[in-house]
Short mmCIF file of C-alpha atoms in Angstrom, two decimals:
data_model
loop_
_atom_site.label_atom_id
_atom_site.label_comp_id
_atom_site.label_asym_id
_atom_site.label_seq_id
_atom_site.Cartn_x
_atom_site.Cartn_y
_atom_site.Cartn_z
CA UNK A 61 -67.88 -143.33 160.21
CA UNK A 62 -67.18 -146.81 161.49
CA UNK A 63 -68.04 -147.88 164.96
CA UNK A 64 -67.21 -151.28 166.39
CA UNK A 65 -68.46 -152.47 169.74
CA UNK A 66 -67.22 -155.45 171.68
CA UNK A 67 -66.20 -157.44 168.63
CA UNK A 68 -65.32 -161.10 169.22
CA UNK A 69 -64.23 -163.58 166.61
CA UNK A 70 -62.69 -167.00 166.81
CA UNK A 71 -61.90 -169.52 164.11
CA UNK A 72 -62.56 -172.90 165.67
CA UNK A 73 -60.56 -172.62 168.89
CA UNK A 74 -58.24 -169.90 167.68
CA UNK A 75 -59.34 -166.62 169.26
CA UNK A 76 -58.48 -163.81 166.86
CA UNK A 77 -60.42 -160.83 168.17
CA UNK A 78 -61.53 -160.58 171.76
CA UNK A 79 -63.52 -157.49 172.58
CA UNK A 80 -62.43 -154.83 170.13
CA UNK A 81 -64.02 -151.41 170.60
CA UNK A 82 -63.12 -148.91 167.94
CA UNK A 83 -64.53 -145.71 166.56
CA UNK A 84 -63.16 -144.26 163.38
CA UNK A 85 -64.18 -140.69 162.70
CA UNK A 86 -64.84 -139.20 159.33
CA UNK A 87 -61.92 -137.96 157.27
CA UNK A 88 -58.26 -138.83 157.57
CA UNK A 89 -56.05 -141.87 157.26
CA UNK A 90 -56.07 -144.59 159.89
CA UNK A 91 -53.47 -147.28 160.03
CA UNK A 92 -54.28 -150.60 161.67
CA UNK A 93 -51.03 -152.16 162.85
CA UNK A 94 -50.04 -155.28 164.69
CA UNK A 95 -47.79 -158.33 164.46
CA UNK A 96 -48.63 -161.21 162.14
CA UNK A 97 -51.81 -162.94 163.21
CA UNK A 98 -52.96 -160.11 165.45
CA UNK A 99 -56.32 -159.92 163.66
CA UNK A 100 -55.86 -156.94 161.33
CA UNK A 101 -57.32 -158.64 158.29
CA UNK A 102 -60.04 -160.27 160.37
CA UNK A 103 -61.01 -156.84 161.69
CA UNK A 104 -61.16 -155.41 158.19
CA UNK A 105 -63.06 -158.38 156.82
CA UNK A 106 -65.55 -158.03 159.67
CA UNK A 107 -66.19 -154.45 158.64
CA UNK A 108 -66.76 -155.69 155.10
CA UNK A 109 -69.06 -158.46 156.25
CA UNK A 110 -66.86 -161.19 154.82
CA UNK A 111 -66.18 -162.55 158.28
CA UNK A 112 -69.20 -162.99 160.51
CA UNK A 113 -68.36 -161.98 164.11
CA UNK A 114 -69.27 -164.28 167.00
CA UNK A 115 -70.31 -161.33 169.10
CA UNK A 116 -70.45 -157.56 168.84
CA UNK A 117 -71.88 -154.86 166.63
CA UNK A 118 -70.42 -152.99 163.70
CA UNK A 119 -71.98 -150.02 162.03
CA UNK A 120 -70.73 -148.19 158.99
CA UNK A 121 -72.05 -144.67 158.37
CA UNK A 122 -74.73 -145.26 160.96
CA UNK A 123 -75.99 -148.47 159.38
CA UNK A 124 -75.72 -151.76 161.24
CA UNK A 125 -74.01 -154.15 158.88
CA UNK A 126 -75.64 -157.34 160.10
CA UNK A 127 -77.51 -159.08 157.26
CA UNK A 128 -76.99 -156.01 155.16
CA UNK A 129 -75.22 -155.71 151.84
CA UNK A 130 -76.23 -152.27 150.63
CA UNK A 131 -73.73 -150.44 152.86
CA UNK A 132 -70.87 -151.88 150.80
CA UNK A 133 -71.78 -149.35 148.11
CA UNK A 134 -70.04 -146.87 150.38
CA UNK A 135 -66.84 -148.91 150.76
CA UNK A 136 -63.94 -149.40 148.37
CA UNK A 137 -61.85 -152.38 149.34
CA UNK A 138 -58.38 -153.45 148.30
CA UNK A 139 -57.83 -157.07 149.35
CA UNK A 140 -54.51 -158.24 150.71
CA UNK A 141 -53.84 -160.84 148.08
CA UNK A 142 -54.85 -159.89 144.58
CA UNK A 143 -56.80 -163.02 143.69
CA UNK A 144 -58.72 -162.71 140.48
CA UNK A 145 -60.42 -165.19 138.18
CA UNK A 146 -57.50 -166.27 136.02
CA UNK A 147 -59.25 -166.68 132.70
CA UNK A 148 -60.66 -163.15 132.62
CA UNK A 149 -58.96 -160.30 130.79
CA UNK A 150 -58.14 -157.14 132.74
CA UNK A 151 -60.57 -155.17 130.58
CA UNK A 152 -63.35 -157.67 131.18
CA UNK A 153 -62.78 -157.69 134.93
CA UNK A 154 -63.04 -153.90 135.12
CA UNK A 155 -66.16 -153.99 132.98
CA UNK A 156 -67.69 -156.69 135.14
CA UNK A 157 -67.10 -154.82 138.39
CA UNK A 158 -68.58 -151.70 136.84
CA UNK A 159 -71.60 -153.71 135.76
CA UNK A 160 -72.04 -154.93 139.33
CA UNK A 161 -71.44 -151.64 141.14
CA UNK A 162 -72.47 -148.95 138.73
CA UNK A 163 -70.72 -147.04 136.02
CA UNK A 164 -67.70 -144.82 136.54
CA UNK A 165 -65.22 -143.01 134.36
CA UNK A 166 -62.43 -142.81 136.93
CA UNK A 167 -60.87 -146.07 135.77
CA UNK A 168 -59.47 -144.48 132.60
CA UNK A 169 -57.44 -142.01 134.60
CA UNK A 170 -56.23 -144.68 137.01
CA UNK A 171 -55.20 -147.00 134.18
CA UNK A 172 -53.14 -144.14 132.79
CA UNK A 173 -51.55 -143.35 136.16
CA UNK A 174 -50.44 -146.94 136.67
CA UNK A 175 -49.59 -147.47 132.98
CA UNK A 176 -51.84 -150.49 132.62
CA UNK A 177 -52.88 -149.94 128.97
CA UNK A 178 -50.52 -152.63 127.60
CA UNK A 179 -52.10 -155.20 129.95
CA UNK A 180 -55.78 -154.53 129.29
CA UNK A 181 -56.10 -157.40 126.82
CA UNK A 182 -54.01 -159.86 128.85
CA UNK A 183 -55.53 -162.52 131.02
CA UNK A 184 -55.22 -161.98 134.75
CA UNK A 185 -53.59 -165.35 135.23
CA UNK A 186 -50.63 -164.26 133.10
CA UNK A 187 -49.90 -161.04 134.99
CA UNK A 188 -47.05 -160.57 137.45
CA UNK A 189 -47.79 -160.02 141.13
CA UNK A 190 -47.06 -156.29 140.92
CA UNK A 191 -49.25 -155.77 137.86
CA UNK A 192 -52.06 -157.67 139.53
CA UNK A 193 -51.73 -155.37 142.51
CA UNK A 194 -52.01 -152.36 140.18
CA UNK A 195 -55.23 -153.79 138.73
CA UNK A 196 -56.34 -154.32 142.30
CA UNK A 197 -55.67 -150.64 143.06
CA UNK A 198 -57.58 -149.49 139.98
CA UNK A 199 -60.58 -151.60 141.02
CA UNK A 200 -60.46 -150.23 144.56
CA UNK A 201 -60.10 -146.57 143.67
CA UNK A 202 -62.37 -146.30 140.66
CA UNK A 203 -65.53 -145.77 142.68
CA UNK A 204 -66.08 -142.61 144.59
CA UNK A 205 -66.95 -144.10 147.98
CA UNK A 206 -66.60 -142.25 151.29
CA UNK A 207 -64.76 -145.14 152.99
CA UNK A 208 -61.66 -146.77 151.51
CA UNK A 209 -60.12 -149.87 153.05
CA UNK A 210 -56.63 -150.87 151.93
CA UNK A 211 -55.17 -154.16 153.14
CA UNK A 212 -51.41 -154.15 152.54
CA UNK A 213 -51.62 -151.83 149.53
CA UNK A 214 -47.87 -151.68 148.89
CA UNK A 215 -47.32 -155.39 148.23
CA UNK A 216 -45.30 -155.96 145.07
CA UNK A 217 -45.33 -152.36 143.84
CA UNK A 218 -42.31 -150.79 142.15
CA UNK A 219 -41.03 -147.42 143.47
CA UNK A 220 -42.84 -145.33 140.84
CA UNK A 221 -46.17 -147.03 141.47
CA UNK A 222 -45.61 -146.64 145.20
CA UNK A 223 -45.22 -142.89 144.75
CA UNK A 224 -48.34 -142.81 142.58
CA UNK A 225 -50.23 -144.76 145.24
CA UNK A 226 -49.18 -142.35 147.96
CA UNK A 227 -50.29 -139.42 145.82
CA UNK A 228 -53.58 -141.15 145.18
CA UNK A 229 -54.12 -141.71 148.90
CA UNK A 230 -53.37 -138.07 149.65
CA UNK A 231 -55.79 -136.88 146.94
CA UNK A 232 -58.54 -139.04 148.38
CA UNK A 233 -57.79 -137.71 151.85
CA UNK A 234 -57.99 -134.14 150.53
CA UNK A 235 -61.42 -135.06 149.14
CA UNK A 236 -62.52 -135.70 152.71
CA UNK A 237 -62.55 -139.48 152.55
CA UNK A 238 -61.85 -141.88 155.37
CA UNK A 239 -59.08 -144.33 154.60
CA UNK A 240 -58.19 -147.39 156.64
CA UNK A 241 -54.82 -148.97 155.89
CA UNK A 242 -52.97 -152.00 157.18
CA UNK A 243 -49.30 -152.37 156.40
CA UNK A 244 -46.07 -153.83 157.66
CA UNK A 245 -43.97 -151.14 156.02
CA UNK A 246 -43.49 -148.77 158.93
CA UNK A 247 -42.00 -145.93 156.89
CA UNK A 248 -45.06 -146.02 154.64
CA UNK A 249 -47.40 -145.93 157.63
CA UNK A 250 -45.46 -143.10 159.25
CA UNK A 251 -45.58 -141.10 156.05
CA UNK A 252 -49.27 -141.37 155.29
CA UNK A 253 -51.24 -142.01 158.45
CA UNK A 254 -52.84 -139.48 160.77
CA UNK A 255 -53.77 -141.91 163.48
CA UNK A 256 -52.79 -145.45 164.26
CA UNK A 257 -54.51 -148.35 165.97
CA UNK A 258 -52.27 -151.07 167.32
CA UNK A 259 -53.76 -154.53 167.68
CA UNK A 260 -52.16 -157.05 169.99
CA UNK A 261 -53.56 -160.48 170.76
CA UNK A 262 -57.02 -159.59 169.56
CA UNK A 263 -57.33 -156.39 171.56
CA UNK A 264 -56.58 -152.75 170.89
CA UNK A 265 -53.30 -152.00 172.59
CA UNK A 266 -52.90 -148.42 171.49
CA UNK A 267 -54.92 -145.83 169.62
CA UNK A 268 -53.68 -142.34 168.87
CA UNK A 269 -51.22 -140.38 166.81
CA UNK A 270 -47.67 -141.46 166.05
CA UNK A 271 -46.15 -138.76 168.27
CA UNK A 272 -48.29 -139.98 171.17
CA UNK A 273 -46.95 -143.47 170.61
CA UNK A 274 -43.38 -142.20 170.65
CA UNK A 275 -43.94 -140.43 173.98
CA UNK A 276 -45.70 -143.44 175.44
CA UNK A 277 -42.90 -145.82 174.58
CA UNK A 278 -40.06 -143.35 175.09
CA UNK A 279 -38.58 -144.06 171.70
CA UNK A 280 -37.21 -141.47 169.27
CA UNK A 281 -38.57 -143.01 166.08
CA UNK A 282 -41.70 -144.81 165.03
CA UNK A 283 -40.14 -148.09 164.00
CA UNK A 284 -38.46 -148.52 167.36
CA UNK A 285 -41.63 -147.51 169.16
CA UNK A 286 -43.48 -150.38 167.47
CA UNK A 287 -40.60 -152.74 168.11
CA UNK A 288 -40.56 -151.83 171.79
CA UNK A 289 -44.26 -152.68 172.14
CA UNK A 290 -43.59 -156.06 170.62
CA UNK A 291 -40.49 -156.89 172.65
CA UNK A 292 -42.05 -155.74 175.92
CA UNK A 293 -45.02 -157.96 175.34
CA UNK A 294 -43.32 -161.02 173.96
CA UNK A 295 -40.05 -161.01 175.86
CA UNK B 227 -78.42 -162.69 141.16
CA UNK B 228 -79.03 -162.62 137.42
CA UNK B 229 -75.77 -160.75 136.84
CA UNK B 230 -73.79 -163.33 138.76
CA UNK B 231 -75.63 -166.07 136.89
CA UNK B 232 -74.69 -164.38 133.64
CA UNK B 233 -71.00 -164.17 134.52
CA UNK B 234 -70.79 -167.71 135.86
CA UNK B 235 -72.54 -168.95 132.76
CA UNK B 236 -70.21 -167.07 130.40
CA UNK B 237 -67.25 -168.21 132.39
CA UNK B 238 -68.30 -171.84 131.95
CA UNK B 239 -69.24 -171.39 128.33
CA UNK B 240 -65.72 -170.22 127.67
CA UNK B 241 -64.08 -173.06 129.52
CA UNK B 242 -63.11 -176.13 127.54
CA UNK B 243 -64.96 -178.52 129.80
CA UNK B 244 -68.45 -177.51 128.74
CA UNK B 245 -67.50 -178.35 125.16
CA UNK B 246 -65.91 -181.63 126.12
CA UNK B 247 -69.11 -182.53 127.94
CA UNK B 248 -71.25 -181.44 125.00
CA UNK B 249 -69.05 -183.32 122.52
CA UNK B 250 -69.25 -186.43 124.67
CA UNK B 251 -73.06 -186.43 124.58
CA UNK B 252 -73.12 -185.70 120.87
CA UNK B 253 -70.85 -188.65 120.28
CA UNK B 254 -72.81 -190.87 122.66
CA UNK B 255 -76.07 -189.98 120.95
CA UNK B 256 -74.70 -190.64 117.47
CA UNK B 257 -73.01 -193.91 118.41
CA UNK B 258 -76.09 -195.25 120.19
CA UNK B 259 -78.34 -194.43 117.28
CA UNK B 260 -75.88 -195.95 114.88
CA UNK B 261 -75.50 -199.16 116.88
CA UNK B 262 -79.15 -199.63 117.84
CA UNK B 263 -80.63 -198.40 114.61
CA UNK B 264 -83.81 -197.78 116.55
CA UNK B 265 -84.93 -194.80 118.54
CA UNK B 266 -86.71 -196.49 121.44
CA UNK B 267 -83.91 -199.00 121.96
CA UNK B 268 -81.39 -196.17 121.96
CA UNK B 269 -83.46 -194.42 124.60
CA UNK B 270 -83.20 -197.44 126.92
CA UNK B 271 -79.45 -197.71 126.53
CA UNK B 272 -79.15 -194.00 127.01
CA UNK B 273 -81.09 -194.20 130.24
CA UNK B 274 -78.55 -196.52 131.78
CA UNK B 275 -75.76 -194.14 130.88
CA UNK B 276 -77.55 -190.98 131.99
CA UNK B 277 -78.68 -192.34 135.33
CA UNK B 278 -75.11 -192.99 136.41
CA UNK B 279 -73.12 -190.44 134.49
CA UNK B 280 -75.19 -187.27 134.89
CA UNK B 281 -75.00 -187.33 138.70
CA UNK B 282 -71.27 -188.01 138.55
CA UNK B 283 -70.58 -185.11 136.19
CA UNK B 284 -72.89 -182.81 138.17
CA UNK B 285 -71.10 -183.66 141.41
CA UNK B 286 -67.58 -183.28 140.08
CA UNK B 287 -68.32 -180.13 138.11
CA UNK B 288 -70.10 -178.53 141.06
CA UNK B 289 -67.25 -179.18 143.48
CA UNK B 290 -64.61 -178.19 140.93
CA UNK B 291 -66.35 -174.97 139.99
CA UNK B 292 -66.82 -173.92 143.59
CA UNK B 293 -63.16 -174.42 144.49
CA UNK B 294 -61.88 -172.93 141.25
CA UNK B 295 -63.95 -169.80 141.51
CA UNK B 296 -62.93 -169.06 145.07
CA UNK B 297 -61.10 -165.90 143.97
CA UNK B 298 -64.09 -164.73 142.00
CA UNK B 299 -66.32 -165.35 145.00
CA UNK B 300 -64.06 -163.36 147.31
CA UNK B 301 -64.02 -160.50 144.85
CA UNK B 302 -67.81 -160.54 144.74
CA UNK B 303 -68.19 -160.72 148.51
CA UNK B 304 -66.61 -157.29 148.91
CA UNK B 305 -69.13 -155.83 146.48
CA UNK B 306 -72.58 -154.68 147.50
CA UNK B 307 -74.19 -158.02 146.70
CA UNK B 308 -76.21 -160.37 148.84
CA UNK B 309 -74.46 -163.59 149.72
CA UNK B 310 -77.45 -165.65 148.69
CA UNK B 311 -77.44 -164.09 145.23
CA UNK B 312 -73.71 -164.72 144.79
CA UNK B 313 -73.97 -168.42 145.57
CA UNK B 314 -77.32 -169.07 143.95
CA UNK B 315 -76.11 -167.26 140.85
CA UNK B 316 -73.02 -169.43 140.66
CA UNK B 317 -75.00 -172.59 141.33
CA UNK B 318 -77.55 -171.83 138.66
CA UNK B 319 -74.77 -170.91 136.23
CA UNK B 320 -73.21 -174.35 136.63
CA UNK B 321 -76.46 -176.31 136.68
CA UNK B 322 -77.95 -174.53 133.68
CA UNK B 323 -74.84 -174.84 131.52
CA UNK B 324 -74.52 -178.54 132.36
CA UNK B 325 -78.19 -179.17 131.59
CA UNK B 326 -77.79 -177.31 128.33
CA UNK B 327 -74.84 -179.45 127.30
CA UNK B 328 -76.90 -182.53 128.09
CA UNK B 329 -80.03 -181.43 126.26
CA UNK B 330 -78.23 -180.09 123.21
CA UNK B 331 -75.73 -182.92 123.07
CA UNK B 332 -78.38 -185.60 123.07
CA UNK B 333 -81.14 -183.62 121.45
CA UNK B 334 -79.32 -182.77 118.22
CA UNK B 335 -78.48 -186.32 117.07
CA UNK B 336 -81.92 -187.62 118.04
CA UNK B 337 -83.71 -184.81 116.23
CA UNK B 338 -81.58 -185.37 113.16
CA UNK B 339 -82.45 -189.05 113.29
CA UNK B 340 -86.13 -188.19 113.12
CA UNK B 341 -87.25 -187.95 116.72
CA UNK B 342 -90.27 -185.81 115.95
CA UNK B 343 -91.79 -188.46 113.72
CA UNK B 344 -91.22 -191.19 116.26
CA UNK B 345 -93.38 -192.41 119.12
CA UNK B 346 -90.36 -192.33 121.39
CA UNK B 347 -90.50 -188.56 121.69
CA UNK B 348 -92.26 -188.61 125.09
CA UNK B 349 -89.89 -191.19 126.51
CA UNK B 350 -86.99 -189.17 125.21
CA UNK B 351 -88.30 -185.91 126.69
CA UNK B 352 -88.85 -187.63 130.01
CA UNK B 353 -85.27 -188.83 129.86
CA UNK B 354 -83.96 -185.33 129.26
CA UNK B 355 -86.17 -183.83 131.98
CA UNK B 356 -84.99 -186.32 134.59
CA UNK B 357 -81.42 -185.78 133.35
CA UNK B 358 -81.80 -182.04 133.94
CA UNK B 359 -83.32 -182.73 137.37
CA UNK B 360 -80.39 -184.97 138.28
CA UNK B 361 -77.96 -182.27 137.17
CA UNK B 362 -79.65 -179.68 139.37
CA UNK B 363 -79.83 -182.07 142.32
CA UNK B 364 -76.24 -183.23 142.24
CA UNK B 365 -74.76 -179.82 141.50
CA UNK B 366 -76.64 -178.47 144.52
CA UNK B 367 -75.39 -181.35 146.69
CA UNK B 368 -71.85 -180.71 145.43
CA UNK B 369 -72.08 -177.02 146.34
CA UNK B 370 -73.24 -178.03 149.79
CA UNK B 371 -70.26 -180.28 150.27
CA UNK B 372 -67.82 -177.68 148.94
CA UNK B 373 -69.30 -174.97 151.17
CA UNK B 374 -68.85 -177.14 154.24
CA UNK B 375 -65.28 -178.20 153.45
CA UNK B 376 -62.42 -175.74 153.13
CA UNK B 377 -60.10 -178.56 152.16
CA UNK B 378 -60.37 -179.34 148.43
CA UNK B 379 -59.27 -182.95 148.70
CA UNK B 380 -61.76 -183.65 151.45
CA UNK B 381 -64.50 -181.93 149.49
CA UNK B 382 -63.77 -184.01 146.40
CA UNK B 383 -63.62 -187.16 148.49
CA UNK B 384 -66.98 -186.58 150.12
CA UNK B 385 -68.56 -185.65 146.80
CA UNK B 386 -67.38 -188.85 145.13
CA UNK B 387 -68.51 -190.87 148.15
CA UNK B 388 -71.94 -189.30 147.97
CA UNK B 389 -72.24 -190.21 144.31
CA UNK B 390 -70.99 -193.73 144.95
CA UNK B 391 -73.47 -194.14 147.78
CA UNK B 392 -76.51 -192.94 145.88
CA UNK B 393 -75.59 -194.57 142.58
CA UNK B 394 -74.42 -197.97 143.81
CA UNK B 395 -74.27 -198.63 147.55
CA UNK B 396 -77.82 -197.49 148.26
CA UNK B 397 -79.15 -200.04 145.78
CA UNK B 398 -77.15 -202.77 147.44
CA UNK B 399 -78.46 -201.96 150.91
CA UNK B 400 -81.96 -201.60 149.53
CA UNK B 401 -81.81 -204.98 147.85
CA UNK B 402 -80.33 -206.65 150.93
CA UNK B 403 -83.08 -205.26 153.13
CA UNK B 404 -85.69 -206.56 150.70
CA UNK B 405 -84.15 -210.03 150.87
CA UNK B 406 -83.83 -210.02 154.67
CA UNK B 407 -87.37 -208.82 155.25
CA UNK B 408 -88.95 -210.79 152.42
CA UNK B 409 -91.51 -212.35 154.76
CA UNK B 410 -93.11 -208.98 155.34
CA UNK B 411 -95.17 -206.89 152.94
CA UNK B 412 -92.62 -204.59 151.38
CA UNK B 413 -94.38 -202.76 148.60
CA UNK B 414 -94.88 -199.55 150.63
CA UNK B 415 -91.33 -199.67 151.95
CA UNK B 416 -89.79 -200.17 148.55
CA UNK B 417 -91.84 -197.31 147.15
CA UNK B 418 -90.58 -195.02 149.91
CA UNK B 419 -87.05 -196.34 149.52
CA UNK B 420 -87.13 -195.50 145.84
CA UNK B 421 -88.42 -192.02 146.54
CA UNK B 422 -85.57 -191.30 148.93
CA UNK B 423 -82.87 -191.72 146.32
CA UNK B 424 -83.07 -189.40 143.32
CA UNK B 425 -81.12 -191.80 141.10
CA UNK B 426 -83.42 -194.73 141.89
CA UNK B 427 -86.42 -192.51 141.50
CA UNK B 428 -85.35 -191.37 138.05
CA UNK B 429 -84.51 -194.88 136.94
CA UNK B 430 -87.86 -196.28 138.06
CA UNK B 431 -89.70 -193.39 136.51
CA UNK B 432 -88.09 -193.92 133.11
CA UNK B 433 -88.25 -197.72 133.19
CA UNK B 434 -91.94 -197.68 133.86
CA UNK B 435 -92.61 -195.06 131.23
CA UNK B 436 -90.74 -197.25 128.76
CA UNK B 437 -93.22 -200.01 129.52
CA UNK B 438 -90.73 -202.72 130.24
CA UNK B 439 -92.02 -203.14 133.79
CA UNK B 440 -93.19 -206.65 132.95
CA UNK B 441 -89.59 -207.62 133.50
CA UNK B 442 -89.87 -206.55 137.11
CA UNK B 443 -92.49 -209.12 138.13
CA UNK B 444 -94.83 -208.53 141.04
CA UNK B 445 -93.02 -205.46 142.39
CA UNK B 446 -93.10 -204.10 138.89
CA UNK B 447 -96.85 -204.38 138.91
CA UNK B 448 -97.10 -202.40 142.15
CA UNK B 449 -94.65 -199.83 140.89
CA UNK B 450 -96.49 -199.62 137.63
CA UNK B 451 -99.69 -199.05 139.52
CA UNK B 452 -98.05 -196.16 141.31
CA UNK B 453 -95.54 -194.59 138.93
CA UNK B 454 -97.41 -195.41 135.75
CA UNK B 455 -100.33 -193.19 136.61
CA UNK B 456 -100.40 -189.42 136.37
CA UNK B 457 -100.68 -189.31 140.11
CA UNK B 458 -97.45 -191.25 140.50
CA UNK B 459 -95.74 -189.13 137.90
CA UNK B 460 -96.67 -185.93 139.70
CA UNK B 461 -95.57 -187.30 143.08
CA UNK B 462 -92.26 -188.37 141.55
CA UNK B 463 -91.62 -184.96 140.09
CA UNK B 464 -92.51 -183.35 143.41
CA UNK B 465 -90.00 -185.65 145.09
CA UNK B 466 -87.34 -184.66 142.56
CA UNK B 467 -88.18 -180.99 143.07
CA UNK B 468 -87.79 -181.43 146.84
CA UNK B 469 -84.39 -182.97 146.15
CA UNK B 470 -83.48 -179.76 144.37
CA UNK B 471 -85.04 -177.32 146.82
CA UNK B 472 -83.66 -178.73 150.07
CA UNK B 473 -79.97 -178.52 149.06
CA UNK B 474 -80.52 -175.04 147.61
CA UNK B 475 -82.06 -173.99 150.87
CA UNK B 476 -79.01 -175.24 152.70
CA UNK B 477 -76.66 -173.41 150.30
CA UNK B 478 -78.38 -170.15 151.24
CA UNK B 479 -78.31 -170.95 154.95
CA UNK B 480 -74.74 -172.15 155.01
CA UNK B 481 -73.37 -169.29 152.93
CA UNK B 482 -74.88 -166.75 155.27
CA UNK B 483 -72.76 -167.94 158.19
CA UNK B 484 -69.49 -168.67 156.42
CA UNK B 485 -66.27 -166.68 156.88
CA UNK B 486 -64.10 -165.83 153.91
#
């Protein structure tokens, strides 16, 4: 599905990724974890082509992404911070994205699920953080793409919306899609993900299932397993 | 690219600033006509305003739009769109809406005053064409500066400096060099020097078309010989076009390598 070879990226002198090799197979939910500044978002943005790597190759569904924009038709992306043009209405934004990517009917259902009808005629600048995130989720899930990338999807969501989001993720998984998630909420990650990738100082420190991680670190639960990686490396 | 252009254009059309800009030119046009009571005289006064103001507005608007639409840009970057079409679409959206404000804002009062029956129509069209060129040039330069500077304040600072340099400082240096090297033949040099600054180029072009070059003395005669002919006119427009194309080229190149 996604294959990354020897990926290097630095911003000025700040080395963020140094030699990441990663293969993500089709189907299932992958969580990319790591402490703040470990390069999770940079890795995701490299897959999307928003960050241009210094070195290395990335291919998505067999297509090399260098100087390519067509492959993004196959990716749905939920950005970390829901930044939208402030003077657009929610309705107009959805219409615009449809105009750019192709028509879809799935948005109606999603708007219902996240009870966004009352906000459709409001400007994005006047929405609360949580409501913006819901709009963000609608935009990300309304296209039927084989690869879904979610960067901190739980930010600002209320408990009901969080449950709806989890259901949505499970439905998409059942449809055979590949989902890449980053999150700091360990319980969320433990609940949804099939496989995790742990980034540390720009390299992949661990890749495998959660139970493998528990055995490797000798910890009974997931949260402590992650904490033990961090303390052992930064002590 | 056309879709992005459409959205940027709508976005700007809905913002208050386009109307403020349009209203300003409407007012300027009406006041000048009222005060001068003569079309060709109004054209000359207008030239002095346009030559300085259009680049300034183009620069500030370009930088402001780029930084303000950062969110929009990031949203677009995750869509299956080429980077060059995103940025060119936005650039053209700004440049076209600014040029439209200029042309409509000045055009309407002059047409109402009876432009079509006047001999000043060619001078006036030339004025609007160079105004549009200046808008395209300075918006493109502003986008270049904004693309190269993540920091808004720095970006604004450089943009204002660029305008100040081309609108005022360049002339000063140019004049000083003419005085220092007055013992040498300078007609070629001053021609080239004029070509290298789009503001100077536009000013010279309009001045000579307005046939007040007698005021410029000997240099005026040389300039008239060059700019006054069709040949000179074509060369000048080519130079202005190059001033548009080069910055656009750099927008495409720069945007391809940028991280978001």
